[in-house]
Coordinates of C-alpha atoms and ligand atoms in Angstrom, one line a residue:
X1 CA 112.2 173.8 52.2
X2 CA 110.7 176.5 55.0
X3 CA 109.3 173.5 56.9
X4 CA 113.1 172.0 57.2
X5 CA 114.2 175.7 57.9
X6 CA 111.8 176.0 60.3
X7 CA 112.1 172.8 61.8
X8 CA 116.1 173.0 62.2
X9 CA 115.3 176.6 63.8
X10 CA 113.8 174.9 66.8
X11 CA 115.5 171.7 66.7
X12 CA 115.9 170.3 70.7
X13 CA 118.2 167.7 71.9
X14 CA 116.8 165.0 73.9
X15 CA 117.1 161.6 74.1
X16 CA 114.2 160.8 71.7
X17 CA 115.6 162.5 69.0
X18 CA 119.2 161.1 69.7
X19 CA 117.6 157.5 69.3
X20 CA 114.9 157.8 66.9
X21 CA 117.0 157.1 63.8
X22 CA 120.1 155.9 65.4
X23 CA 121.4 152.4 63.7
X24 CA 124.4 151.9 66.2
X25 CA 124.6 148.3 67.8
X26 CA 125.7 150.1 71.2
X27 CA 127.4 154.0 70.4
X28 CA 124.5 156.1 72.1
X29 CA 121.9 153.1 72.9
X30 CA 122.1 154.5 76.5
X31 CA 121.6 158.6 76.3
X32 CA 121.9 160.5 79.6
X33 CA 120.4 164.4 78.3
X34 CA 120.5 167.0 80.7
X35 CA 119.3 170.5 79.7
X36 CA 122.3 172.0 81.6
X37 CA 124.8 169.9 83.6
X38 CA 128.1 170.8 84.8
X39 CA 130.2 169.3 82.3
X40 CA 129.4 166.0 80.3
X41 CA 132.8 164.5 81.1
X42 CA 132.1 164.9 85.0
X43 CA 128.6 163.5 84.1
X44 CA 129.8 160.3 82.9
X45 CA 132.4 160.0 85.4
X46 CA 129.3 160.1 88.3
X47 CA 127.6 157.3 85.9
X48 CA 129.8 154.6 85.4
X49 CA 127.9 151.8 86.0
X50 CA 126.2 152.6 82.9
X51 CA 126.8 150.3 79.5
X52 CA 129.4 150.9 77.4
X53 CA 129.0 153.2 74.7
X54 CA 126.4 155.0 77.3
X55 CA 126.1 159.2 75.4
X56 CA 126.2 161.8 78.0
X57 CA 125.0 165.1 76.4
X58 CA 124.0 168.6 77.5
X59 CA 122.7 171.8 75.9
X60 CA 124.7 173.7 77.7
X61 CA 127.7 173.3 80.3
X62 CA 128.4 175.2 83.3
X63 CA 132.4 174.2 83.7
X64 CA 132.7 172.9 80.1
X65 CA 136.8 171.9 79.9
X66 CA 139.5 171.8 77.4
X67 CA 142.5 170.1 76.8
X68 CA 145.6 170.7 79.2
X69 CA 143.4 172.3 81.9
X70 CA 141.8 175.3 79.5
X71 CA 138.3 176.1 79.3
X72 CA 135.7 174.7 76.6
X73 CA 132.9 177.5 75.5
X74 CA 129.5 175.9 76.1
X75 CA 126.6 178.2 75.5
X76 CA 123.0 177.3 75.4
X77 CA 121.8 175.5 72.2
X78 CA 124.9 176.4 70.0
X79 CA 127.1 173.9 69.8
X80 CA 127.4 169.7 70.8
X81 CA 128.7 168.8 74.1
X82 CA 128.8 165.2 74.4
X83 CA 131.0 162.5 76.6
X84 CA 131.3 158.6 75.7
X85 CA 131.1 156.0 78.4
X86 CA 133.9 153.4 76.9
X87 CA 135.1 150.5 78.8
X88 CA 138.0 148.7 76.6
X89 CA 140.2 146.2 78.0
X90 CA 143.4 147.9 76.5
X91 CA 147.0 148.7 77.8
X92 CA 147.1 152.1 79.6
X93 CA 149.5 153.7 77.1
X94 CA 147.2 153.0 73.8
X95 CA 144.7 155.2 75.6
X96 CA 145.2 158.3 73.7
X97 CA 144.7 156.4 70.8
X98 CA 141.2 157.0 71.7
X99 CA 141.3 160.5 70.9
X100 CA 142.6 159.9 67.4
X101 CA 139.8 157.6 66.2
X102 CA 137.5 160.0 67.6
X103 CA 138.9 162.9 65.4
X104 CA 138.8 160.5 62.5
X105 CA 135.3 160.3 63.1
X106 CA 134.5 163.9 63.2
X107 CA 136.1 164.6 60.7
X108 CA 134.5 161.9 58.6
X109 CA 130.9 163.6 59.3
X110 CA 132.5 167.1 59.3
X111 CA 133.5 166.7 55.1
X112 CA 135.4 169.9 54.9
X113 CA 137.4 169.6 58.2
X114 CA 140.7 168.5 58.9
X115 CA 142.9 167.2 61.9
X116 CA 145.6 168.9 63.6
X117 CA 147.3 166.5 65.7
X118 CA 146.6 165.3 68.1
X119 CA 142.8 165.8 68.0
X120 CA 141.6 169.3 67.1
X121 CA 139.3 169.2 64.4
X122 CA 139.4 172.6 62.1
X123 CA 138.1 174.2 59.0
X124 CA 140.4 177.0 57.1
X125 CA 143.3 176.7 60.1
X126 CA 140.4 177.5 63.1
X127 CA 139.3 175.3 65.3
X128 CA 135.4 174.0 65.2
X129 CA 135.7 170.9 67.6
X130 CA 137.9 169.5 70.3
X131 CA 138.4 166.2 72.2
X132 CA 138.8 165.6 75.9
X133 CA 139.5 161.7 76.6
X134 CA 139.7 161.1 80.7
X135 CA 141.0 157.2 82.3
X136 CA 138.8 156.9 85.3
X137 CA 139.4 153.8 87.6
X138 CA 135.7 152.9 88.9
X139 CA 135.0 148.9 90.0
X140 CA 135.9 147.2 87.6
X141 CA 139.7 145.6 86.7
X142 CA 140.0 147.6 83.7
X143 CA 139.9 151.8 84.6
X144 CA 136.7 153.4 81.9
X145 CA 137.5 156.2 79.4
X146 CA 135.2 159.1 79.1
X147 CA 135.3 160.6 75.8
X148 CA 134.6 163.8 75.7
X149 CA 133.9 166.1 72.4
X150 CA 132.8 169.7 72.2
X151 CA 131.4 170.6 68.4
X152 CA 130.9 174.4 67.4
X153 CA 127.6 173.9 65.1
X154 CA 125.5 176.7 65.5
X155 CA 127.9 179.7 66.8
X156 CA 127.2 182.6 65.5
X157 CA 130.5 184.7 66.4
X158 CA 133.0 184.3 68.7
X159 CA 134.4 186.0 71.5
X160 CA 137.6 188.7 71.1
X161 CA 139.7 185.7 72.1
X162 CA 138.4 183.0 70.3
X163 CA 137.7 184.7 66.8
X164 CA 140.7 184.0 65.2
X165 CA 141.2 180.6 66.7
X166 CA 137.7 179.2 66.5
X167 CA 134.7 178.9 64.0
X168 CA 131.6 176.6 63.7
X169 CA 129.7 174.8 61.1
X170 CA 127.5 178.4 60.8
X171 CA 130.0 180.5 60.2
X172 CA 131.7 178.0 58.1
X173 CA 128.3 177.7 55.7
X174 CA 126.1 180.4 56.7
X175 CA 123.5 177.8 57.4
X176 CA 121.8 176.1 60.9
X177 CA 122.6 172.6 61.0
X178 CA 121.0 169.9 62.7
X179 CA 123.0 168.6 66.0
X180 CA 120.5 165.8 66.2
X181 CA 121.9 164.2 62.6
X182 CA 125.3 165.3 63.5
X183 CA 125.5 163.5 66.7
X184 CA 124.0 160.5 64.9
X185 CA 126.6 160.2 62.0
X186 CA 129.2 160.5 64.3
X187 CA 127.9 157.8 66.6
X188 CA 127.8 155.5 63.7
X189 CA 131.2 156.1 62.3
X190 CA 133.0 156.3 65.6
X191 CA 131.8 153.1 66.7
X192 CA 133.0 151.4 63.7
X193 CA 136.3 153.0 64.2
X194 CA 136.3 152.0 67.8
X195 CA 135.6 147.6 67.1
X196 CA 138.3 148.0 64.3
X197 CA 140.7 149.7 66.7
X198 CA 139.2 146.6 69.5
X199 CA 140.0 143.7 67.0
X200 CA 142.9 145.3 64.9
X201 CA 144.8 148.1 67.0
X202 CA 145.4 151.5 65.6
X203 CA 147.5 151.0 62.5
X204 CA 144.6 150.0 60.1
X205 CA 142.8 153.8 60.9
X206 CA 146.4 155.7 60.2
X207 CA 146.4 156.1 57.1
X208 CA 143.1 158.0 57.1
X209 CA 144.3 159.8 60.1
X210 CA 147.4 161.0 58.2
X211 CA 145.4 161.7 54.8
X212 CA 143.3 164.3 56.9
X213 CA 146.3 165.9 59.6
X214 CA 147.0 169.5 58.3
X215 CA 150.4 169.4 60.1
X216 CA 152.5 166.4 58.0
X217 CA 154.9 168.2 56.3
X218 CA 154.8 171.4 58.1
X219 CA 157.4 173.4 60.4
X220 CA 156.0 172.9 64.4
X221 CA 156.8 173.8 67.7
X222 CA 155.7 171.0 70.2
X223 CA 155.2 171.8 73.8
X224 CA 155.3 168.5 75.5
X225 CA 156.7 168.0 79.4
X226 CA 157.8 171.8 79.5
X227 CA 160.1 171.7 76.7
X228 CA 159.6 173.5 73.4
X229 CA 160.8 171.2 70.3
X230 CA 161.0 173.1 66.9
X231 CA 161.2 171.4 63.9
X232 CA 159.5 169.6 60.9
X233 CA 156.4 167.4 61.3
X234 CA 157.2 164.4 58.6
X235 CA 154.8 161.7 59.5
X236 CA 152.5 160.6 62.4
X237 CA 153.8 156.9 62.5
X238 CA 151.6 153.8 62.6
X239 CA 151.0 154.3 66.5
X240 CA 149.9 157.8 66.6
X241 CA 153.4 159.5 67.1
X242 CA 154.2 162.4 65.9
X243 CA 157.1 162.4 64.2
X244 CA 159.4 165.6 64.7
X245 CA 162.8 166.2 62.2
X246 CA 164.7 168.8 64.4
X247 CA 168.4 170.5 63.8
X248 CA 169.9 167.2 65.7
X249 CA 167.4 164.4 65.5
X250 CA 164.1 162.5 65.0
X251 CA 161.8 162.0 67.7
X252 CA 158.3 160.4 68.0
X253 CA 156.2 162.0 70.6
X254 CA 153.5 159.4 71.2
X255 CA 151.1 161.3 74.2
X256 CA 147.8 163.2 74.9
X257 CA 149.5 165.8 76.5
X258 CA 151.2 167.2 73.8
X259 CA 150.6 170.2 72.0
X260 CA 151.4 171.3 68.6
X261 CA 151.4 174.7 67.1
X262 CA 152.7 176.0 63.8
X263 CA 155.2 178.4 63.5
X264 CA 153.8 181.7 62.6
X265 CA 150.5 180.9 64.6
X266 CA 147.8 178.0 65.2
X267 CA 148.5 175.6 62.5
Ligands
BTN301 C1 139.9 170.7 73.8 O1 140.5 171.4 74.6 O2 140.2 170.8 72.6 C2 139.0 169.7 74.2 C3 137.6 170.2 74.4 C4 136.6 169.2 74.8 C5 135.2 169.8 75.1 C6 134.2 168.7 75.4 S1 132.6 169.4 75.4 C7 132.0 167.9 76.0 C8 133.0 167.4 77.1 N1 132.7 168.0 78.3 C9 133.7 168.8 78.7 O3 133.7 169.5 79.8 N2 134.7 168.8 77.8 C10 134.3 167.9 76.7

C-alpha cells in the first residue's frame, strides 16, 4: 500500500509510461510529451503530418484554452492536458460529434461523472474536465480534427473564480490518482467510440450519451448565435441536438458553439 502511495506521489508523464501498458490498435501509438508546451491543441496543429490517433500531452500549458475563446487552468503536474490527432473522412457538420464521443469516454473512465451538454464533464454540478475539438485544413482533401481535453486530477483547490464551478478527481476523493492509467483507459474507450462512430454514425453512442447528460429534463437557458433561449431540455436527439421545449416551440440546436446553463446557476 505505501509503495503505490508513494509511487503515485511521484508519478511523471512521459511517453514511456503512456505506452507501456497501452492495448490501443492506434489511440496514443504516436505520443508527442512535452514538459511544458504552449498549448496541446496548438501542438498538434504544428504536427499534422503525424498518424492518426497521434497523443499530444503536456504537464503543463502556458496558453491552455477553453471553449468559446475562455481560458483552460493548466498548472504543473495537476491535471491532464492532452490533444488527439484525428483525421476522419466525415461531412463538416458531424464534426462536433467528435466532442460527444469524447465526453462519453471520459465519462466512461471517470465512474461518478456526468455530461452536461454539450461536453463538460462534472461531478456534483462542478466541472472536472472539458473538451476543445478544432477542424484544421492541413494537405490533405479531408481538413484534421484536434481533439483537445483538459482533466482536473490532482487539483488541490481552486482559484476564487473557479471554486464553485470546478473540482478534480482529488477533491472529489481525497485521494492522488494516477494520470498515467487515466490517460490509458480513456485512450482505449474513446477509440472504440470513435471506429463505431466511423462505421456506424453517432446514433448507436446516444443512448449512452443521454443516460449520462445531467441536463434532459431540466429548465435551460441556451446561448447560441447571441441569442438567449429559455426553456426545457427534453431530449438530446439521435444526432446530438439538443432539444429545447420553449413558451412557443421546439427547437434542436445541433452545434459546438453552443452553451447551456441551468437556470439558477451552472447546471
Ligand atoms: C472547455 O472550455 O471546457 C474546453 C477545455 C479544453 C482544455 C484542453 S487542455 C488540452 C487542450 N489544450 C488546450 O489548450 N485546450 C485543451
Amino acid at each position: 500500500m505505501f509503495c503505490v502511495i508513494l509511487i503515485l506521489v511521484i508519478e511523471m508523464i512521459s511517453e514511456l509510461s503512456i505506452k507501456q501498458n497501452l492495448t490501443t490498435k492506434f489511440m496514443g501509438q504516436t505520443v508527442v510529451f512535452e514538459e511544458v508546451t504552449d498549448s496541446t491543441n496548438l501542438l498538434a496543429k504544428r504536427n499534422l503530418s503525424l498518424d492518426e490517433g497521434a497523443l499530444f500531452i503536456a504537464n503543463c500549458q502556458t496558453q491552455g484554452r477553453g471553449r468559446l475563446g475562455r481560458e483552460w487552468s493548466s498548472q504543473k503536474n495537476d491535471g491532464i492536458y492532452m490533444s488527439l490527432l484525428l483525421k476522419p473522412s466525415i461531412a463538416a457538420e458531424d464534426i462536433s460529434k467528435i466532442t460527444l464521443i469524447a465526453g462519453v469516454a471520459v465519462s466512461r473512465v471517470i465512474k461518478e461523472s456526468k455530461i452536461k451538454y454539450p461536453n463538460d464533464i462534472v461531478i456534483n454540478g462542478k466541472k472536472v474536465c472539458g473538451i476543445l475539438c478544432e477542424m484544421v485544413s492541413g494537405e490533405s482533401k479531408n481538413p484534421a480534427i484536434i481533439c483537445g481535453i483538459g482533466i482536473n486530477v490532482n487539483n488541490q483547490s481552486f482559484d476564487k473564480e473557479l471554486k464553485d464551478k470546478a473540482t478534480s478527481l482529488f477533491v472529489h476523493t481525497g485521494q492522488k490518482q494516477s494520470r498515467v492509467k487515466i490517460i490509458g483507459d480513456f485512450l482505449c474507450e474513446f477509440e472504440i467510440l470513435y471506429e463505431k462512430f466511423l462505421s456506424s454514425g453517432i446514433p448507436p453512442i446516444m443512448a449512452e450519451y443521454r443516460q449520462r447528460c445531467v441536463n434532459i429534463g431540466k429548465e435551460v437557458i441556451a446561448t447560441y448565435q447571441n441569442k438567449k433561449i429559455i426553456g426545457k431540455c427534453t431530449d438530446i436527439d439521435d444526432d446530438g441536438a439538443i432539444v429545447i421545449q420553449t413558451e412557443n416551440e421546439i427547437l434542436k440546436i445541433n452545434t459546438g458553439e453552443i452553451s447551456i446553463r441551468g437556470i439558477l446557476g451552472y447546471i
